[in-house]
Amino acid sequence: MVVFDHEKCIGCGLCAADCFPRAIGIENRKAYFIENHNCMECGHCIAVCPRSAVKIESLDMDEVQELQDISNCIDPETYINHLKARRTIRSFTDETVSTEQINMILEAGRFSPTGGNRQTVAYHIFRDRISEFRSLIIDELKTMGDEVRASGIRDSWYPDFWLDMYNEFKAEGRDSLFFNAGTVIVISSDSPQAAMIAAAHMETMVYALGLGMLYSGFTTRAAEHSTGLQEYLGLKEGYKVWTVLAIGYPKVKYQRTVPRKKADVIWD
Ligand SMILES: Cc1cc2nc3c(=O)[nH]c(=O)nc-3n(C[C@H](O)[C@H](O)[C@H](O)COP(=O)(O)O)c2cc1C
Ligand code: SF4
Ligand code: SF4
């Protein structure tokens, strides 16, 4: 429920103009909320009001910050250089990622946009039970690899890699899934777009914190394949695992950026 403070409201109409579902009316130079009118609690009315006259009752208004008080600028060159320099990390030190760091990474997910502002993205964090989870995934990938080999249709090197991963893990404990990362975040949602947008922003925060990560597509595929794993993860109704982040302190140091294919673009 959006509430307007009529003592403060000057009837400028900026909130109504910026409300996408048109849930705000202006009458007698005062804003009012049109109840049951598809408000998605996006907070645009709060953000745009010059008089700070708007609040959403169900949300924590104490976390709202005045933009003049925070630096929110991203220099374009710094940003593109970050994207060029970031690498998938497949070698981690033993140093532990702190709970504060994980909370910052989660904040990046929480403040990412979602369709209709539904905010239906969930995070399952593995730290203490990471060994158990890793074993379950490596076992599942072995099963998937066996199935592919039995079918006789092999369209990628992954099934053989999964078998090698399994054998090396069982024989020497070698971890080619999470590469001994100490923190794994499973991201699930009813919307693949919402999950992946959150994940990409979380990735940027990971590197901003001086950490590194890999997206574990193998884990995503194993979770998709196994209802047992879906139950183990306690997925919400209608949610699927869309991506998995394995996070830690990088052991490897890169010296330069890498070349990439040209962008595949149509200009009309
Ligand atoms: C959706 C997605 C899934 C991925 N899955 C895995 C994975 O399961 N294991 C792995 O080692 N790397 C995985 N990667 C990392 C890619 O192989 C890597 O991004 C790519 O080779 C380019 O390297 P770079 O990230 O260092 O630029 C994944 C990347 C993405 C975006
Ligand atoms: S933006 Fe603020 S001041 Fe302007 S009409 Fe809306 S509530 Fe009133
Ligand atoms: S929260 Fe968003 S949708 Fe709801 S009244 Fe404000 S601007 Fe409109």
Short mmCIF file of C-alpha atoms and ligand atoms in Angstrom, two decimals:
data_model
loop_
_atom_site.label_atom_id
_atom_site.label_comp_id
_atom_site.label_asym_id
_atom_site.label_seq_id
_atom_site.Cartn_x
_atom_site.Cartn_y
_atom_site.Cartn_z
CA MET A 1 0.00 0.00 0.00
CA VAL A 2 1.43 3.37 -1.09
CA VAL A 3 0.74 6.22 1.31
CA PHE A 4 1.02 9.94 0.60
CA ASP A 5 1.73 12.55 3.26
CA HIS A 6 -0.67 15.32 2.29
CA GLU A 7 1.09 17.80 4.56
CA LYS A 8 4.16 17.49 2.36
CA CYS A 9 2.55 16.84 -1.07
CA ILE A 10 2.44 19.89 -3.39
CA GLY A 11 0.46 18.15 -6.13
CA CYS A 12 3.24 18.43 -8.71
CA GLY A 13 2.13 15.17 -10.38
CA LEU A 14 5.64 13.79 -10.88
CA CYS A 15 4.74 10.56 -9.07
CA ALA A 16 1.64 9.98 -11.20
CA ALA A 17 3.57 10.68 -14.41
CA ASP A 18 6.27 8.15 -13.48
CA CYS A 19 3.91 5.39 -12.31
CA PHE A 20 3.91 2.73 -15.04
CA PRO A 21 0.65 0.96 -14.02
CA ARG A 22 -1.08 4.34 -13.47
CA ALA A 23 -1.93 3.68 -9.84
CA ILE A 24 -1.74 7.33 -8.75
CA GLY A 25 -4.27 10.09 -9.22
CA ILE A 26 -4.09 13.82 -8.44
CA GLU A 27 -7.08 15.61 -6.98
CA ASN A 28 -7.26 19.05 -5.41
CA ARG A 29 -3.47 19.30 -5.85
CA LYS A 30 -2.87 16.20 -3.76
CA ALA A 31 -1.70 12.76 -4.86
CA TYR A 32 -3.78 9.74 -3.98
CA PHE A 33 -3.34 5.99 -4.40
CA ILE A 34 -5.86 4.19 -6.61
CA GLU A 35 -6.26 0.98 -4.61
CA ASN A 36 -6.33 -2.39 -6.35
CA HIS A 37 -4.77 -0.78 -9.39
CA ASN A 38 -1.85 -3.10 -10.12
CA CYS A 39 0.71 -1.29 -8.01
CA MET A 40 3.93 -3.31 -8.30
CA GLU A 41 5.63 -1.61 -5.36
CA CYS A 42 8.42 -0.45 -7.65
CA GLY A 43 9.02 2.65 -5.52
CA HIS A 44 9.29 5.06 -8.47
CA CYS A 45 6.85 7.39 -6.70
CA ILE A 46 9.10 7.40 -3.62
CA ALA A 47 12.21 7.99 -5.72
CA VAL A 48 10.83 10.84 -7.83
CA CYS A 49 8.94 12.89 -5.21
CA PRO A 50 10.62 16.28 -4.58
CA ARG A 51 9.01 16.51 -1.13
CA SER A 52 9.71 13.00 0.20
CA ALA A 53 5.97 12.64 0.66
CA VAL A 54 5.57 9.00 -0.32
CA LYS A 55 6.06 5.69 1.45
CA ILE A 56 5.20 2.04 0.96
CA GLU A 57 3.83 0.75 4.24
CA SER A 58 4.90 -2.87 3.82
CA LEU A 59 8.54 -2.07 3.07
CA ASP A 60 11.42 -0.80 5.18
CA MET A 61 11.55 2.94 4.45
CA ASP A 62 14.68 3.26 6.61
CA GLU A 63 16.75 1.72 3.82
CA VAL A 64 15.83 4.50 1.37
CA GLN A 65 18.83 6.75 0.72
CA GLU A 66 18.90 10.28 -0.73
CA LEU A 67 20.78 10.14 -4.04
CA GLN A 68 22.66 13.34 -3.20
CA ASP A 69 24.18 11.46 -0.24
CA ILE A 70 25.57 8.49 -2.17
CA SER A 71 27.98 8.28 -5.06
CA ASN A 72 26.27 6.23 -7.74
CA CYS A 73 28.35 7.05 -10.79
CA ILE A 74 30.11 4.35 -12.82
CA ASP A 75 32.83 5.61 -15.12
CA PRO A 76 32.26 3.90 -18.53
CA GLU A 77 35.93 3.24 -19.13
CA THR A 78 36.40 1.70 -15.69
CA TYR A 79 33.37 -0.48 -16.29
CA ILE A 80 34.43 -1.81 -19.68
CA ASN A 81 37.95 -2.39 -18.37
CA HIS A 82 36.48 -4.40 -15.50
CA LEU A 83 34.50 -6.53 -17.96
CA LYS A 84 37.59 -7.08 -20.10
CA ALA A 85 39.75 -7.97 -17.11
CA ARG A 86 37.38 -10.25 -15.23
CA ARG A 87 38.07 -13.94 -15.78
CA THR A 88 36.35 -17.12 -14.79
CA ILE A 89 38.34 -18.31 -11.78
CA ARG A 90 39.14 -22.00 -11.52
CA SER A 91 41.75 -21.86 -8.79
CA PHE A 92 40.98 -20.55 -5.29
CA THR A 93 42.99 -19.99 -2.11
CA ASP A 94 41.87 -21.39 1.28
CA GLU A 95 40.87 -17.91 2.49
CA THR A 96 37.25 -17.78 3.61
CA VAL A 97 34.74 -15.42 2.05
CA SER A 98 33.16 -13.58 4.98
CA THR A 99 29.46 -13.43 5.78
CA GLU A 100 29.65 -9.64 5.26
CA GLN A 101 31.01 -10.18 1.75
CA ILE A 102 28.28 -12.71 0.96
CA ASN A 103 25.68 -10.24 2.22
CA MET A 104 27.06 -7.56 -0.13
CA ILE A 105 26.84 -10.04 -3.03
CA LEU A 106 23.24 -10.82 -2.05
CA GLU A 107 22.45 -7.09 -1.92
CA ALA A 108 23.55 -6.84 -5.57
CA GLY A 109 21.03 -9.57 -6.39
CA ARG A 110 18.31 -8.04 -4.26
CA PHE A 111 18.58 -4.64 -5.94
CA SER A 112 18.57 -6.10 -9.46
CA PRO A 113 15.49 -5.45 -11.58
CA THR A 114 12.81 -8.14 -12.00
CA GLY A 115 9.87 -8.26 -14.43
CA GLY A 116 6.85 -6.55 -12.87
CA ASN A 117 9.09 -5.98 -9.83
CA ARG A 118 8.05 -9.46 -8.66
CA GLN A 119 11.40 -10.12 -6.94
CA THR A 120 11.03 -13.86 -7.30
CA VAL A 121 14.68 -14.84 -7.05
CA ALA A 122 15.92 -17.16 -4.30
CA TYR A 123 19.43 -17.94 -3.11
CA HIS A 124 20.70 -21.13 -1.51
CA ILE A 125 24.14 -20.60 -0.01
CA PHE A 126 26.48 -23.53 0.55
CA ARG A 127 29.42 -23.20 2.90
CA ASP A 128 29.33 -25.88 5.62
CA ARG A 129 27.58 -28.45 3.43
CA ILE A 130 29.54 -27.73 0.27
CA SER A 131 31.33 -31.13 0.26
CA GLU A 132 28.05 -33.01 0.37
CA PHE A 133 26.57 -30.85 -2.38
CA ARG A 134 29.68 -31.22 -4.58
CA SER A 135 29.54 -35.03 -4.25
CA LEU A 136 25.87 -35.13 -5.19
CA ILE A 137 26.47 -33.03 -8.30
CA ILE A 138 29.53 -34.98 -9.42
CA ASP A 139 27.58 -38.24 -9.02
CA GLU A 140 24.68 -36.83 -11.02
CA LEU A 141 26.98 -35.64 -13.82
CA LYS A 142 28.49 -39.14 -14.00
CA THR A 143 24.94 -40.56 -14.39
CA MET A 144 24.17 -38.01 -17.09
CA GLY A 145 27.42 -38.82 -18.91
CA ASP A 146 26.63 -42.55 -18.74
CA GLU A 147 23.20 -41.90 -20.23
CA VAL A 148 24.68 -39.92 -23.12
CA ARG A 149 27.31 -42.57 -23.82
CA ALA A 150 24.66 -45.32 -23.74
CA SER A 151 22.53 -43.38 -26.23
CA GLY A 152 25.42 -43.26 -28.69
CA ILE A 153 24.74 -39.57 -29.42
CA ARG A 154 27.66 -37.40 -28.31
CA ASP A 155 27.51 -33.80 -29.39
CA SER A 156 29.97 -32.36 -26.91
CA TRP A 157 33.04 -33.22 -24.84
CA TYR A 158 31.15 -32.74 -21.58
CA PRO A 159 30.03 -36.39 -20.97
CA ASP A 160 33.63 -37.61 -21.14
CA PHE A 161 34.75 -34.73 -18.97
CA TRP A 162 32.09 -35.60 -16.37
CA LEU A 163 33.38 -39.18 -16.23
CA ASP A 164 36.98 -37.96 -15.79
CA MET A 165 35.79 -35.49 -13.15
CA TYR A 166 34.03 -38.27 -11.28
CA ASN A 167 37.01 -40.66 -11.44
CA GLU A 168 39.54 -38.00 -10.39
CA PHE A 169 37.28 -36.85 -7.57
CA LYS A 170 36.85 -40.38 -6.25
CA ALA A 171 40.54 -41.30 -6.67
CA GLU A 172 42.33 -38.13 -5.52
CA GLY A 173 39.62 -35.71 -4.36
CA ARG A 174 40.35 -33.41 -7.31
CA ASP A 175 37.52 -30.90 -7.66
CA SER A 176 36.89 -29.86 -11.28
CA LEU A 177 33.35 -28.72 -10.42
CA PHE A 178 33.82 -25.90 -7.89
CA PHE A 179 37.63 -25.94 -7.92
CA ASN A 180 37.65 -25.88 -4.10
CA ALA A 181 35.72 -22.61 -3.91
CA GLY A 182 34.49 -22.26 -0.33
CA THR A 183 31.18 -20.60 -1.16
CA VAL A 184 28.54 -21.69 -3.66
CA ILE A 185 25.32 -19.79 -4.34
CA VAL A 186 22.50 -21.59 -6.16
CA ILE A 187 20.16 -19.07 -7.80
CA SER A 188 16.59 -20.18 -8.51
CA SER A 189 13.54 -18.38 -9.80
CA ASP A 190 10.34 -18.75 -11.80
CA SER A 191 11.98 -16.38 -14.30
CA PRO A 192 15.27 -17.21 -16.06
CA GLN A 193 15.70 -13.56 -17.00
CA ALA A 194 15.37 -12.33 -13.42
CA ALA A 195 17.77 -15.00 -12.14
CA MET A 196 20.44 -14.26 -14.72
CA ILE A 197 20.22 -10.48 -14.37
CA ALA A 198 20.66 -10.85 -10.61
CA ALA A 199 23.54 -13.27 -11.16
CA ALA A 200 25.37 -10.90 -13.50
CA HIS A 201 25.10 -8.05 -11.00
CA MET A 202 26.24 -10.33 -8.20
CA GLU A 203 29.23 -11.29 -10.31
CA THR A 204 30.23 -7.63 -10.62
CA MET A 205 30.02 -7.32 -6.82
CA VAL A 206 32.13 -10.46 -6.40
CA TYR A 207 34.96 -8.84 -8.36
CA ALA A 208 34.43 -5.45 -6.70
CA LEU A 209 35.10 -7.21 -3.38
CA GLY A 210 38.42 -8.56 -4.68
CA LEU A 211 37.00 -12.07 -5.01
CA GLY A 212 36.56 -14.27 -8.08
CA MET A 213 34.05 -16.83 -9.29
CA LEU A 214 32.82 -19.19 -11.93
CA TYR A 215 29.30 -19.83 -13.16
CA SER A 216 28.83 -23.56 -12.70
CA GLY A 217 26.69 -24.49 -15.69
CA PHE A 218 27.45 -28.16 -14.91
CA THR A 219 25.69 -27.80 -11.55
CA THR A 220 22.74 -26.09 -13.21
CA ARG A 221 22.44 -28.98 -15.67
CA ALA A 222 22.65 -31.60 -12.92
CA ALA A 223 19.91 -29.82 -10.94
CA GLU A 224 17.75 -29.66 -14.06
CA HIS A 225 18.25 -33.39 -14.64
CA SER A 226 17.50 -34.66 -11.13
CA THR A 227 14.26 -34.23 -9.20
CA GLY A 228 16.15 -35.61 -6.18
CA LEU A 229 18.55 -32.65 -6.36
CA GLN A 230 15.64 -30.25 -6.79
CA GLU A 231 14.13 -31.61 -3.58
CA TYR A 232 17.51 -31.47 -1.82
CA LEU A 233 17.76 -27.80 -2.76
CA GLY A 234 14.25 -27.14 -1.45
CA LEU A 235 13.21 -25.22 -4.54
CA LYS A 236 10.05 -23.18 -4.22
CA GLU A 237 6.96 -24.10 -6.23
CA GLY A 238 7.51 -23.20 -9.91
CA TYR A 239 11.18 -22.30 -9.35
CA LYS A 240 14.11 -23.78 -11.26
CA VAL A 241 17.84 -23.46 -10.81
CA TRP A 242 19.09 -21.05 -13.47
CA THR A 243 22.66 -20.54 -12.41
CA VAL A 244 25.18 -21.39 -9.72
CA LEU A 245 28.08 -19.20 -8.55
CA ALA A 246 31.22 -20.73 -7.04
CA ILE A 247 33.05 -17.95 -5.19
CA GLY A 248 36.38 -17.54 -3.44
CA TYR A 249 39.70 -15.68 -3.40
CA PRO A 250 41.50 -16.19 -6.74
CA LYS A 251 44.79 -18.03 -6.63
CA VAL A 252 45.56 -17.23 -10.27
CA LYS A 253 46.65 -13.74 -11.43
CA TYR A 254 46.08 -12.74 -15.04
CA GLN A 255 48.43 -10.41 -16.90
CA ARG A 256 46.26 -9.25 -19.79
CA THR A 257 42.81 -9.27 -21.35
CA VAL A 258 41.68 -11.86 -23.94
CA PRO A 259 40.49 -11.43 -27.55
CA ARG A 260 36.84 -12.07 -28.36
CA LYS A 261 34.75 -12.54 -31.51
CA LYS A 262 33.26 -9.38 -32.98
CA ALA A 263 29.76 -8.56 -31.70
CA ASP A 264 26.99 -10.20 -33.74
CA VAL A 265 24.86 -7.12 -34.47
CA ILE A 266 22.16 -5.97 -36.86
CA TRP A 267 21.77 -2.20 -37.19
CA ASP A 268 18.41 -1.20 -38.69
C1 LIG B 1 26.27 -19.78 -18.17
C2 LIG B 1 27.71 -20.21 -17.97
C3 LIG B 1 28.00 -21.49 -17.51
C4 LIG B 1 29.31 -21.87 -17.26
N1 LIG B 1 29.57 -23.11 -16.74
C5 LIG B 1 30.86 -23.45 -16.40
C6 LIG B 1 31.15 -24.70 -15.73
O1 LIG B 1 30.26 -25.50 -15.40
N2 LIG B 1 32.45 -24.98 -15.42
C7 LIG B 1 33.47 -24.12 -15.72
O2 LIG B 1 34.62 -24.43 -15.40
N3 LIG B 1 33.22 -22.93 -16.37
C8 LIG B 1 31.94 -22.57 -16.69
N4 LIG B 1 31.68 -21.36 -17.30
C9 LIG B 1 32.79 -20.45 -17.65
C10 LIG B 1 32.98 -20.31 -19.18
O3 LIG B 1 33.59 -21.47 -19.68
C11 LIG B 1 33.84 -19.05 -19.40
O4 LIG B 1 33.05 -17.93 -19.07
C12 LIG B 1 34.32 -18.88 -20.83
O5 LIG B 1 35.18 -19.94 -21.17
C13 LIG B 1 35.06 -17.56 -21.03
O6 LIG B 1 36.10 -17.39 -20.10
P1 LIG B 1 36.12 -16.09 -19.17
O7 LIG B 1 34.87 -16.14 -18.31
O8 LIG B 1 37.37 -16.17 -18.36
O9 LIG B 1 36.11 -14.87 -20.06
C14 LIG B 1 30.37 -20.96 -17.54
C15 LIG B 1 30.08 -19.67 -18.00
C16 LIG B 1 28.76 -19.29 -18.18
C17 LIG B 1 28.48 -17.88 -18.62
S1 SF4 B 2 5.61 13.68 -6.49
FE1 SF4 B 2 5.34 14.03 -4.29
S2 SF4 B 2 4.77 16.16 -4.16
FE2 SF4 B 2 4.45 15.57 -6.29
S3 SF4 B 2 2.32 14.91 -6.39
FE3 SF4 B 2 3.50 13.11 -5.97
S4 SF4 B 2 3.51 12.93 -3.74
FE4 SF4 B 2 2.85 15.00 -4.22
S1 SF4 B 3 5.10 1.90 -6.16
FE1 SF4 B 3 5.32 2.04 -8.39
S2 SF4 B 3 3.45 1.12 -9.19
FE2 SF4 B 3 3.05 1.56 -7.03
S3 SF4 B 3 2.14 3.58 -7.03
FE3 SF4 B 3 4.34 3.90 -6.77
S4 SF4 B 3 5.13 4.21 -8.86
FE4 SF4 B 3 3.07 3.32 -9.03
#
